[in-house]
Amino acid sequence: MQSHVNKFVAYFPTRIPYTGALIAETLRFSTITPQAVQHRAITDQEYKGYLIPKDTVITANDFHIHYDPKVWGDPETFRPSRFLSPDGKTFKKHEALIPFSTLRRQCLGESLARNNLFLFATNIAQTFEILFDKDGPDNRLESKLSFILTPKPFHVIFKDETTLVKVECMNGFYGFEQNTYIKL
């Protein structure tokens, strides 16, 4: 990712499609809120032949949508290329990717969040090479389910030309090891 970002850093997000695909796949794969915000039917409604009685609580299962094999093929595989055109030059949106919900119930801060994710990811990738720490726990991309999904503990290394930074993530919180900065 670092070489990709450095090559196109002067362009808008649409001009660096792999970064957009990586962010989209991260949002799909990590589905922070497995269930959307609950809503209530204010009147009896019929939807596709089903009666939804007044006062029924309705909740979208975002996790299922993001992990449905009928939609994604291999949802357990982290594969950013699913959001790229066959030639890899264009980012492709997918209607089933709904990390910020959809339609009238869509998160008001989605554009701000997406812009910040893009800026954060490209700035980090421009500065550091990011590696999994081989001495850390072997949880990689696993998470544990609670009200929100949190990653299982893992260690990553941020490496630039002069510094090696080890970061430990435990229970969704990030901490730095005591001897974080190691001069190379």
mmCIF file with all atom_site columns, C-alpha atoms in Angstrom:
data_model
loop_
_atom_site.group_PDB
_atom_site.id
_atom_site.type_symbol
_atom_site.label_atom_id
_atom_site.label_alt_id
_atom_site.label_comp_id
_atom_site.label_asym_id
_atom_site.label_entity_id
_atom_site.label_seq_id
_atom_site.pdbx_PDB_ins_code
_atom_site.Cartn_x
_atom_site.Cartn_y
_atom_site.Cartn_z
_atom_site.occupancy
_atom_site.B_iso_or_equiv
_atom_site.pdbx_formal_charge
_atom_site.auth_seq_id
_atom_site.auth_comp_id
_atom_site.auth_asym_id
_atom_site.auth_atom_id
_atom_site.pdbx_PDB_model_num
ATOM 1   C CA . MET A 1 1   ? 0.000   0.000   0.000   1.00 0.00 ? 1   MET A CA 1
ATOM 2   C CA . GLN A 1 2   ? 2.862   2.395   0.802   1.00 0.00 ? 2   GLN A CA 1
ATOM 3   C CA . SER A 1 3   ? 4.246   2.340   -2.738  1.00 0.00 ? 3   SER A CA 1
ATOM 4   C CA . HIS A 1 4   ? 0.734   2.715   -4.159  1.00 0.00 ? 4   HIS A CA 1
ATOM 5   C CA . VAL A 1 5   ? 0.019   5.775   -1.990  1.00 0.00 ? 5   VAL A CA 1
ATOM 6   C CA . ASN A 1 6   ? 3.379   7.381   -2.687  1.00 0.00 ? 6   ASN A CA 1
ATOM 7   C CA . LYS A 1 7   ? 2.818   6.974   -6.433  1.00 0.00 ? 7   LYS A CA 1
ATOM 8   C CA . PHE A 1 8   ? -0.562  8.755   -6.433  1.00 0.00 ? 8   PHE A CA 1
ATOM 9   C CA . VAL A 1 9   ? -0.529  10.942  -3.321  1.00 0.00 ? 9   VAL A CA 1
ATOM 10  C CA . ALA A 1 10  ? -1.242  14.144  -5.248  1.00 0.00 ? 10  ALA A CA 1
ATOM 11  C CA . TYR A 1 11  ? -4.567  12.826  -6.577  1.00 0.00 ? 11  TYR A CA 1
ATOM 12  C CA . PHE A 1 12  ? -8.048  12.590  -5.094  1.00 0.00 ? 12  PHE A CA 1
ATOM 13  C CA . PRO A 1 13  ? -9.242  9.356   -3.417  1.00 0.00 ? 13  PRO A CA 1
ATOM 14  C CA . THR A 1 14  ? -10.877 8.182   -6.646  1.00 0.00 ? 14  THR A CA 1
ATOM 15  C CA . ARG A 1 15  ? -7.467  8.272   -8.288  1.00 0.00 ? 15  ARG A CA 1
ATOM 16  C CA . ILE A 1 16  ? -5.983  5.724   -5.870  1.00 0.00 ? 16  ILE A CA 1
ATOM 17  C CA . PRO A 1 17  ? -8.478  2.887   -6.157  1.00 0.00 ? 17  PRO A CA 1
ATOM 18  C CA . TYR A 1 18  ? -6.574  0.272   -4.137  1.00 0.00 ? 18  TYR A CA 1
ATOM 19  C CA . THR A 1 19  ? -6.654  2.482   -1.042  1.00 0.00 ? 19  THR A CA 1
ATOM 20  C CA . GLY A 1 20  ? -10.419 2.954   -1.418  1.00 0.00 ? 20  GLY A CA 1
ATOM 21  C CA . ALA A 1 21  ? -10.820 -0.808  -1.900  1.00 0.00 ? 21  ALA A CA 1
ATOM 22  C CA . LEU A 1 22  ? -8.686  -1.533  1.170   1.00 0.00 ? 22  LEU A CA 1
ATOM 23  C CA . ILE A 1 23  ? -10.788 0.822   3.310   1.00 0.00 ? 23  ILE A CA 1
ATOM 24  C CA . ALA A 1 24  ? -14.064 -0.614  1.936   1.00 0.00 ? 24  ALA A CA 1
ATOM 25  C CA . GLU A 1 25  ? -12.922 -4.193  2.600   1.00 0.00 ? 25  GLU A CA 1
ATOM 26  C CA . THR A 1 26  ? -11.804 -3.221  6.109   1.00 0.00 ? 26  THR A CA 1
ATOM 27  C CA . LEU A 1 27  ? -15.240 -1.714  6.800   1.00 0.00 ? 27  LEU A CA 1
ATOM 28  C CA . ARG A 1 28  ? -16.923 -4.871  5.468   1.00 0.00 ? 28  ARG A CA 1
ATOM 29  C CA . PHE A 1 29  ? -14.623 -7.341  7.177   1.00 0.00 ? 29  PHE A CA 1
ATOM 30  C CA . SER A 1 30  ? -14.547 -5.599  10.553  1.00 0.00 ? 30  SER A CA 1
ATOM 31  C CA . THR A 1 31  ? -18.261 -4.615  10.722  1.00 0.00 ? 31  THR A CA 1
ATOM 32  C CA . ILE A 1 32  ? -17.871 -2.740  14.014  1.00 0.00 ? 32  ILE A CA 1
ATOM 33  C CA . THR A 1 33  ? -21.588 -2.686  14.801  1.00 0.00 ? 33  THR A CA 1
ATOM 34  C CA . PRO A 1 34  ? -22.967 -6.144  13.992  1.00 0.00 ? 34  PRO A CA 1
ATOM 35  C CA . GLN A 1 35  ? -26.549 -4.905  14.286  1.00 0.00 ? 35  GLN A CA 1
ATOM 36  C CA . ALA A 1 36  ? -27.879 -1.596  13.085  1.00 0.00 ? 36  ALA A CA 1
ATOM 37  C CA . VAL A 1 37  ? -29.842 0.788   15.271  1.00 0.00 ? 37  VAL A CA 1
ATOM 38  C CA . GLN A 1 38  ? -33.284 -0.539  16.160  1.00 0.00 ? 38  GLN A CA 1
ATOM 39  C CA . HIS A 1 39  ? -36.387 1.012   14.657  1.00 0.00 ? 39  HIS A CA 1
ATOM 40  C CA . ARG A 1 40  ? -40.081 0.563   15.359  1.00 0.00 ? 40  ARG A CA 1
ATOM 41  C CA . ALA A 1 41  ? -42.912 0.231   12.873  1.00 0.00 ? 41  ALA A CA 1
ATOM 42  C CA . ILE A 1 42  ? -45.311 3.108   13.575  1.00 0.00 ? 42  ILE A CA 1
ATOM 43  C CA . THR A 1 43  ? -48.153 1.500   11.593  1.00 0.00 ? 43  THR A CA 1
ATOM 44  C CA . ASP A 1 44  ? -48.975 -1.939  10.234  1.00 0.00 ? 44  ASP A CA 1
ATOM 45  C CA . GLN A 1 45  ? -46.891 -2.405  7.085   1.00 0.00 ? 45  GLN A CA 1
ATOM 46  C CA . GLU A 1 46  ? -46.715 -5.054  4.413   1.00 0.00 ? 46  GLU A CA 1
ATOM 47  C CA . TYR A 1 47  ? -43.323 -5.776  2.908   1.00 0.00 ? 47  TYR A CA 1
ATOM 48  C CA . LYS A 1 48  ? -42.878 -8.389  0.158   1.00 0.00 ? 48  LYS A CA 1
ATOM 49  C CA . GLY A 1 49  ? -45.971 -10.252 1.335   1.00 0.00 ? 49  GLY A CA 1
ATOM 50  C CA . TYR A 1 50  ? -45.057 -10.148 5.031   1.00 0.00 ? 50  TYR A CA 1
ATOM 51  C CA . LEU A 1 51  ? -47.125 -8.227  7.555   1.00 0.00 ? 51  LEU A CA 1
ATOM 52  C CA . ILE A 1 52  ? -45.084 -6.135  9.973   1.00 0.00 ? 52  ILE A CA 1
ATOM 53  C CA . PRO A 1 53  ? -47.437 -5.209  12.825  1.00 0.00 ? 53  PRO A CA 1
ATOM 54  C CA . LYS A 1 54  ? -47.400 -1.768  14.415  1.00 0.00 ? 54  LYS A CA 1
ATOM 55  C CA . ASP A 1 55  ? -44.788 -1.418  17.217  1.00 0.00 ? 55  ASP A CA 1
ATOM 56  C CA . THR A 1 56  ? -42.629 -4.251  15.834  1.00 0.00 ? 56  THR A CA 1
ATOM 57  C CA . VAL A 1 57  ? -38.926 -3.641  16.514  1.00 0.00 ? 57  VAL A CA 1
ATOM 58  C CA . ILE A 1 58  ? -36.892 -3.913  13.318  1.00 0.00 ? 58  ILE A CA 1
ATOM 59  C CA . THR A 1 59  ? -33.135 -4.338  13.296  1.00 0.00 ? 59  THR A CA 1
ATOM 60  C CA . ALA A 1 60  ? -30.861 -4.915  10.307  1.00 0.00 ? 60  ALA A CA 1
ATOM 61  C CA . ASN A 1 61  ? -28.209 -7.587  10.810  1.00 0.00 ? 61  ASN A CA 1
ATOM 62  C CA . ASP A 1 62  ? -25.238 -5.771  9.260   1.00 0.00 ? 62  ASP A CA 1
ATOM 63  C CA . PHE A 1 63  ? -22.857 -8.594  10.147  1.00 0.00 ? 63  PHE A CA 1
ATOM 64  C CA . HIS A 1 64  ? -24.923 -11.089 8.156   1.00 0.00 ? 64  HIS A CA 1
ATOM 65  C CA . ILE A 1 65  ? -25.144 -8.699  5.206   1.00 0.00 ? 65  ILE A CA 1
ATOM 66  C CA . HIS A 1 66  ? -21.367 -8.195  5.211   1.00 0.00 ? 66  HIS A CA 1
ATOM 67  C CA . TYR A 1 67  ? -20.699 -11.940 5.561   1.00 0.00 ? 67  TYR A CA 1
ATOM 68  C CA . ASP A 1 68  ? -23.359 -13.373 3.252   1.00 0.00 ? 68  ASP A CA 1
ATOM 69  C CA . PRO A 1 69  ? -21.693 -15.868 0.862   1.00 0.00 ? 69  PRO A CA 1
ATOM 70  C CA . LYS A 1 70  ? -24.486 -15.279 -1.669  1.00 0.00 ? 70  LYS A CA 1
ATOM 71  C CA . VAL A 1 71  ? -23.357 -11.654 -1.893  1.00 0.00 ? 71  VAL A CA 1
ATOM 72  C CA . TRP A 1 72  ? -19.588 -11.823 -1.337  1.00 0.00 ? 72  TRP A CA 1
ATOM 73  C CA . GLY A 1 73  ? -18.664 -15.369 -2.433  1.00 0.00 ? 73  GLY A CA 1
ATOM 74  C CA . ASP A 1 74  ? -15.864 -15.815 0.095   1.00 0.00 ? 74  ASP A CA 1
ATOM 75  C CA . PRO A 1 75  ? -16.763 -13.417 2.931   1.00 0.00 ? 75  PRO A CA 1
ATOM 76  C CA . GLU A 1 76  ? -14.272 -14.933 5.402   1.00 0.00 ? 76  GLU A CA 1
ATOM 77  C CA . THR A 1 77  ? -11.397 -13.912 3.118   1.00 0.00 ? 77  THR A CA 1
ATOM 78  C CA . PHE A 1 78  ? -9.986  -10.399 3.407   1.00 0.00 ? 78  PHE A CA 1
ATOM 79  C CA . ARG A 1 79  ? -9.833  -9.456  -0.274  1.00 0.00 ? 79  ARG A CA 1
ATOM 80  C CA . PRO A 1 80  ? -9.797  -5.732  -1.198  1.00 0.00 ? 80  PRO A CA 1
ATOM 81  C CA . SER A 1 81  ? -9.842  -6.630  -4.907  1.00 0.00 ? 81  SER A CA 1
ATOM 82  C CA . ARG A 1 82  ? -13.587 -7.354  -4.627  1.00 0.00 ? 82  ARG A CA 1
ATOM 83  C CA . PHE A 1 83  ? -14.002 -3.544  -4.710  1.00 0.00 ? 83  PHE A CA 1
ATOM 84  C CA . LEU A 1 84  ? -11.873 -3.058  -7.838  1.00 0.00 ? 84  LEU A CA 1
ATOM 85  C CA . SER A 1 85  ? -12.635 -3.329  -11.524 1.00 0.00 ? 85  SER A CA 1
ATOM 86  C CA . PRO A 1 86  ? -11.093 -6.391  -13.228 1.00 0.00 ? 86  PRO A CA 1
ATOM 87  C CA . ASP A 1 87  ? -8.123  -4.304  -14.406 1.00 0.00 ? 87  ASP A CA 1
ATOM 88  C CA . GLY A 1 88  ? -7.635  -2.906  -10.852 1.00 0.00 ? 88  GLY A CA 1
ATOM 89  C CA . LYS A 1 89  ? -7.758  0.710   -12.049 1.00 0.00 ? 89  LYS A CA 1
ATOM 90  C CA . THR A 1 90  ? -11.213 1.697   -10.770 1.00 0.00 ? 90  THR A CA 1
ATOM 91  C CA . PHE A 1 91  ? -12.859 1.501   -7.359  1.00 0.00 ? 91  PHE A CA 1
ATOM 92  C CA . LYS A 1 92  ? -16.266 -0.232  -7.498  1.00 0.00 ? 92  LYS A CA 1
ATOM 93  C CA . LYS A 1 93  ? -18.941 0.546   -4.909  1.00 0.00 ? 93  LYS A CA 1
ATOM 94  C CA . HIS A 1 94  ? -21.054 -2.366  -3.723  1.00 0.00 ? 94  HIS A CA 1
ATOM 95  C CA . GLU A 1 95  ? -24.649 -1.800  -2.587  1.00 0.00 ? 95  GLU A CA 1
ATOM 96  C CA . ALA A 1 96  ? -24.346 -4.470  0.138   1.00 0.00 ? 96  ALA A CA 1
ATOM 97  C CA . LEU A 1 97  ? -21.547 -2.585  1.898   1.00 0.00 ? 97  LEU A CA 1
ATOM 98  C CA . ILE A 1 98  ? -23.475 -0.610  4.537   1.00 0.00 ? 98  ILE A CA 1
ATOM 99  C CA . PRO A 1 99  ? -21.144 0.136   7.475   1.00 0.00 ? 99  PRO A CA 1
ATOM 100 C CA . PHE A 1 100 ? -22.931 3.464   8.016   1.00 0.00 ? 100 PHE A CA 1
ATOM 101 C CA . SER A 1 101 ? -26.444 2.073   7.439   1.00 0.00 ? 101 SER A CA 1
ATOM 102 C CA . THR A 1 102 ? -28.508 3.157   4.461   1.00 0.00 ? 102 THR A CA 1
ATOM 103 C CA . LEU A 1 103 ? -31.168 5.507   3.096   1.00 0.00 ? 103 LEU A CA 1
ATOM 104 C CA . ARG A 1 104 ? -32.885 7.810   5.633   1.00 0.00 ? 104 ARG A CA 1
ATOM 105 C CA . ARG A 1 105 ? -31.189 6.053   8.562   1.00 0.00 ? 105 ARG A CA 1
ATOM 106 C CA . GLN A 1 106 ? -27.708 6.553   7.187   1.00 0.00 ? 106 GLN A CA 1
ATOM 107 C CA . CYS A 1 107 ? -25.129 7.973   9.604   1.00 0.00 ? 107 CYS A CA 1
ATOM 108 C CA . LEU A 1 108 ? -24.913 11.758  9.277   1.00 0.00 ? 108 LEU A CA 1
ATOM 109 C CA . GLY A 1 109 ? -21.156 11.612  9.785   1.00 0.00 ? 109 GLY A CA 1
ATOM 110 C CA . GLU A 1 110 ? -20.454 9.104   7.001   1.00 0.00 ? 110 GLU A CA 1
ATOM 111 C CA . SER A 1 111 ? -18.700 11.505  4.629   1.00 0.00 ? 111 SER A CA 1
ATOM 112 C CA . LEU A 1 112 ? -16.609 12.916  7.485   1.00 0.00 ? 112 LEU A CA 1
ATOM 113 C CA . ALA A 1 113 ? -15.712 9.398   8.655   1.00 0.00 ? 113 ALA A CA 1
ATOM 114 C CA . ARG A 1 114 ? -14.826 8.212   5.133   1.00 0.00 ? 114 ARG A CA 1
ATOM 115 C CA . ASN A 1 115 ? -12.657 11.280  4.498   1.00 0.00 ? 115 ASN A CA 1
ATOM 116 C CA . ASN A 1 116 ? -10.876 10.814  7.826   1.00 0.00 ? 116 ASN A CA 1
ATOM 117 C CA . LEU A 1 117 ? -10.337 7.101   7.181   1.00 0.00 ? 117 LEU A CA 1
ATOM 118 C CA . PHE A 1 118 ? -8.834  7.949   3.807   1.00 0.00 ? 118 PHE A CA 1
ATOM 119 C CA . LEU A 1 119 ? -6.569  10.691  5.180   1.00 0.00 ? 119 LEU A CA 1
ATOM 120 C CA . PHE A 1 120 ? -5.484  8.579   8.160   1.00 0.00 ? 120 PHE A CA 1
ATOM 121 C CA . ALA A 1 121 ? -4.741  5.497   6.047   1.00 0.00 ? 121 ALA A CA 1
ATOM 122 C CA . THR A 1 122 ? -2.839  7.355   3.333   1.00 0.00 ? 122 THR A CA 1
ATOM 123 C CA . ASN A 1 123 ? -0.797  9.403   5.814   1.00 0.00 ? 123 ASN A CA 1
ATOM 124 C CA . ILE A 1 124 ? 0.156   6.302   7.806   1.00 0.00 ? 124 ILE A CA 1
ATOM 125 C CA . ALA A 1 125 ? 0.969   4.345   4.632   1.00 0.00 ? 125 ALA A CA 1
ATOM 126 C CA . GLN A 1 126 ? 3.027   7.223   3.283   1.00 0.00 ? 126 GLN A CA 1
ATOM 127 C CA . THR A 1 127 ? 5.108   7.340   6.452   1.00 0.00 ? 127 THR A CA 1
ATOM 128 C CA . PHE A 1 128 ? 5.341   3.724   7.613   1.00 0.00 ? 128 PHE A CA 1
ATOM 129 C CA . GLU A 1 129 ? 5.560   0.166   6.432   1.00 0.00 ? 129 GLU A CA 1
ATOM 130 C CA . ILE A 1 130 ? 3.026   -1.764  8.547   1.00 0.00 ? 130 ILE A CA 1
ATOM 131 C CA . LEU A 1 131 ? 3.814   -5.350  9.539   1.00 0.00 ? 131 LEU A CA 1
ATOM 132 C CA . PHE A 1 132 ? 2.310   -7.934  11.868  1.00 0.00 ? 132 PHE A CA 1
ATOM 133 C CA . ASP A 1 133 ? 4.675   -8.591  14.790  1.00 0.00 ? 133 ASP A CA 1
ATOM 134 C CA . LYS A 1 134 ? 5.751   -12.240 14.550  1.00 0.00 ? 134 LYS A CA 1
ATOM 135 C CA . ASP A 1 135 ? 6.337   -12.259 18.331  1.00 0.00 ? 135 ASP A CA 1
ATOM 136 C CA . GLY A 1 136 ? 2.773   -11.104 19.080  1.00 0.00 ? 136 GLY A CA 1
ATOM 137 C CA . PRO A 1 137 ? -0.402  -13.181 19.422  1.00 0.00 ? 137 PRO A CA 1
ATOM 138 C CA . ASP A 1 138 ? -1.446  -14.984 16.239  1.00 0.00 ? 138 ASP A CA 1
ATOM 139 C CA . ASN A 1 139 ? -5.008  -13.599 16.107  1.00 0.00 ? 139 ASN A CA 1
ATOM 140 C CA . ARG A 1 140 ? -4.478  -11.533 12.977  1.00 0.00 ? 140 ARG A CA 1
ATOM 141 C CA . LEU A 1 141 ? -7.900  -10.495 11.708  1.00 0.00 ? 141 LEU A CA 1
ATOM 142 C CA . GLU A 1 142 ? -10.091 -12.207 14.306  1.00 0.00 ? 142 GLU A CA 1
ATOM 143 C CA . SER A 1 143 ? -12.525 -10.316 16.493  1.00 0.00 ? 143 SER A CA 1
ATOM 144 C CA . LYS A 1 144 ? -14.788 -11.090 19.406  1.00 0.00 ? 144 LYS A CA 1
ATOM 145 C CA . LEU A 1 145 ? -18.474 -10.333 19.482  1.00 0.00 ? 145 LEU A CA 1
ATOM 146 C CA . SER A 1 146 ? -20.086 -8.067  22.043  1.00 0.00 ? 146 SER A CA 1
ATOM 147 C CA . PHE A 1 147 ? -22.239 -4.961  21.578  1.00 0.00 ? 147 PHE A CA 1
ATOM 148 C CA . ILE A 1 148 ? -19.584 -3.967  19.058  1.00 0.00 ? 148 ILE A CA 1
ATOM 149 C CA . LEU A 1 149 ? -16.962 -6.149  17.442  1.00 0.00 ? 149 LEU A CA 1
ATOM 150 C CA . THR A 1 150 ? -13.510 -5.652  18.935  1.00 0.00 ? 150 THR A CA 1
ATOM 151 C CA . PRO A 1 151 ? -10.312 -7.158  17.601  1.00 0.00 ? 151 PRO A CA 1
ATOM 152 C CA . LYS A 1 152 ? -8.630  -9.926  19.555  1.00 0.00 ? 152 LYS A CA 1
ATOM 153 C CA . PRO A 1 153 ? -5.219  -8.843  20.873  1.00 0.00 ? 153 PRO A CA 1
ATOM 154 C CA . PHE A 1 154 ? -2.588  -8.405  18.176  1.00 0.00 ? 154 PHE A CA 1
ATOM 155 C CA . HIS A 1 155 ? 0.710   -6.592  17.678  1.00 0.00 ? 155 HIS A CA 1
ATOM 156 C CA . VAL A 1 156 ? 1.744   -4.563  14.653  1.00 0.00 ? 156 VAL A CA 1
ATOM 157 C CA . ILE A 1 157 ? 4.972   -2.838  13.762  1.00 0.00 ? 157 ILE A CA 1
ATOM 158 C CA . PHE A 1 158 ? 5.168   0.605   12.177  1.00 0.00 ? 158 PHE A CA 1
ATOM 159 C CA . LYS A 1 159 ? 8.551   0.910   10.518  1.00 0.00 ? 159 LYS A CA 1
ATOM 160 C CA . ASP A 1 160 ? 10.107  3.875   8.775   1.00 0.00 ? 160 ASP A CA 1
ATOM 161 C CA . GLU A 1 161 ? 13.696  4.545   7.753   1.00 0.00 ? 161 GLU A CA 1
ATOM 162 C CA . THR A 1 162 ? 14.929  5.211   11.295  1.00 0.00 ? 162 THR A CA 1
ATOM 163 C CA . THR A 1 163 ? 12.325  3.983   13.757  1.00 0.00 ? 163 THR A CA 1
ATOM 164 C CA . LEU A 1 164 ? 10.549  0.791   14.649  1.00 0.00 ? 164 LEU A CA 1
ATOM 165 C CA . VAL A 1 165 ? 7.316   1.252   16.616  1.00 0.00 ? 165 VAL A CA 1
ATOM 166 C CA . LYS A 1 166 ? 5.581   -1.774  18.126  1.00 0.00 ? 166 LYS A CA 1
ATOM 167 C CA . VAL A 1 167 ? 1.904   -1.281  18.934  1.00 0.00 ? 167 VAL A CA 1
ATOM 168 C CA . GLU A 1 168 ? -0.151  -3.712  20.992  1.00 0.00 ? 168 GLU A CA 1
ATOM 169 C CA . CYS A 1 169 ? -3.912  -3.784  20.574  1.00 0.00 ? 169 CYS A CA 1
ATOM 170 C CA . MET A 1 170 ? -5.864  -5.406  23.413  1.00 0.00 ? 170 MET A CA 1
ATOM 171 C CA . ASN A 1 171 ? -9.644  -5.332  23.839  1.00 0.00 ? 171 ASN A CA 1
ATOM 172 C CA . GLY A 1 172 ? -10.022 -2.587  21.268  1.00 0.00 ? 172 GLY A CA 1
ATOM 173 C CA . PHE A 1 173 ? -7.554  -0.247  22.980  1.00 0.00 ? 173 PHE A CA 1
ATOM 174 C CA . TYR A 1 174 ? -4.121  0.520   21.639  1.00 0.00 ? 174 TYR A CA 1
ATOM 175 C CA . GLY A 1 175 ? -1.050  0.683   23.838  1.00 0.00 ? 175 GLY A CA 1
ATOM 176 C CA . PHE A 1 176 ? 2.619   1.073   23.187  1.00 0.00 ? 176 PHE A CA 1
ATOM 177 C CA . GLU A 1 177 ? 5.170   -1.319  24.628  1.00 0.00 ? 177 GLU A CA 1
ATOM 178 C CA . GLN A 1 178 ? 7.611   0.129   27.135  1.00 0.00 ? 178 GLN A CA 1
ATOM 179 C CA . ASN A 1 179 ? 10.514  0.166   24.678  1.00 0.00 ? 179 ASN A CA 1
ATOM 180 C CA . THR A 1 180 ? 8.425   1.345   21.772  1.00 0.00 ? 180 THR A CA 1
ATOM 181 C CA . TYR A 1 181 ? 10.980  3.366   19.875  1.00 0.00 ? 181 TYR A CA 1
ATOM 182 C CA . ILE A 1 182 ? 13.941  1.369   18.684  1.00 0.00 ? 182 ILE A CA 1
ATOM 183 C CA . LYS A 1 183 ? 16.517  3.101   16.530  1.00 0.00 ? 183 LYS A CA 1
ATOM 184 C CA . LEU A 1 184 ? 17.547  1.027   13.525  1.00 0.00 ? 184 LEU A CA 1
#
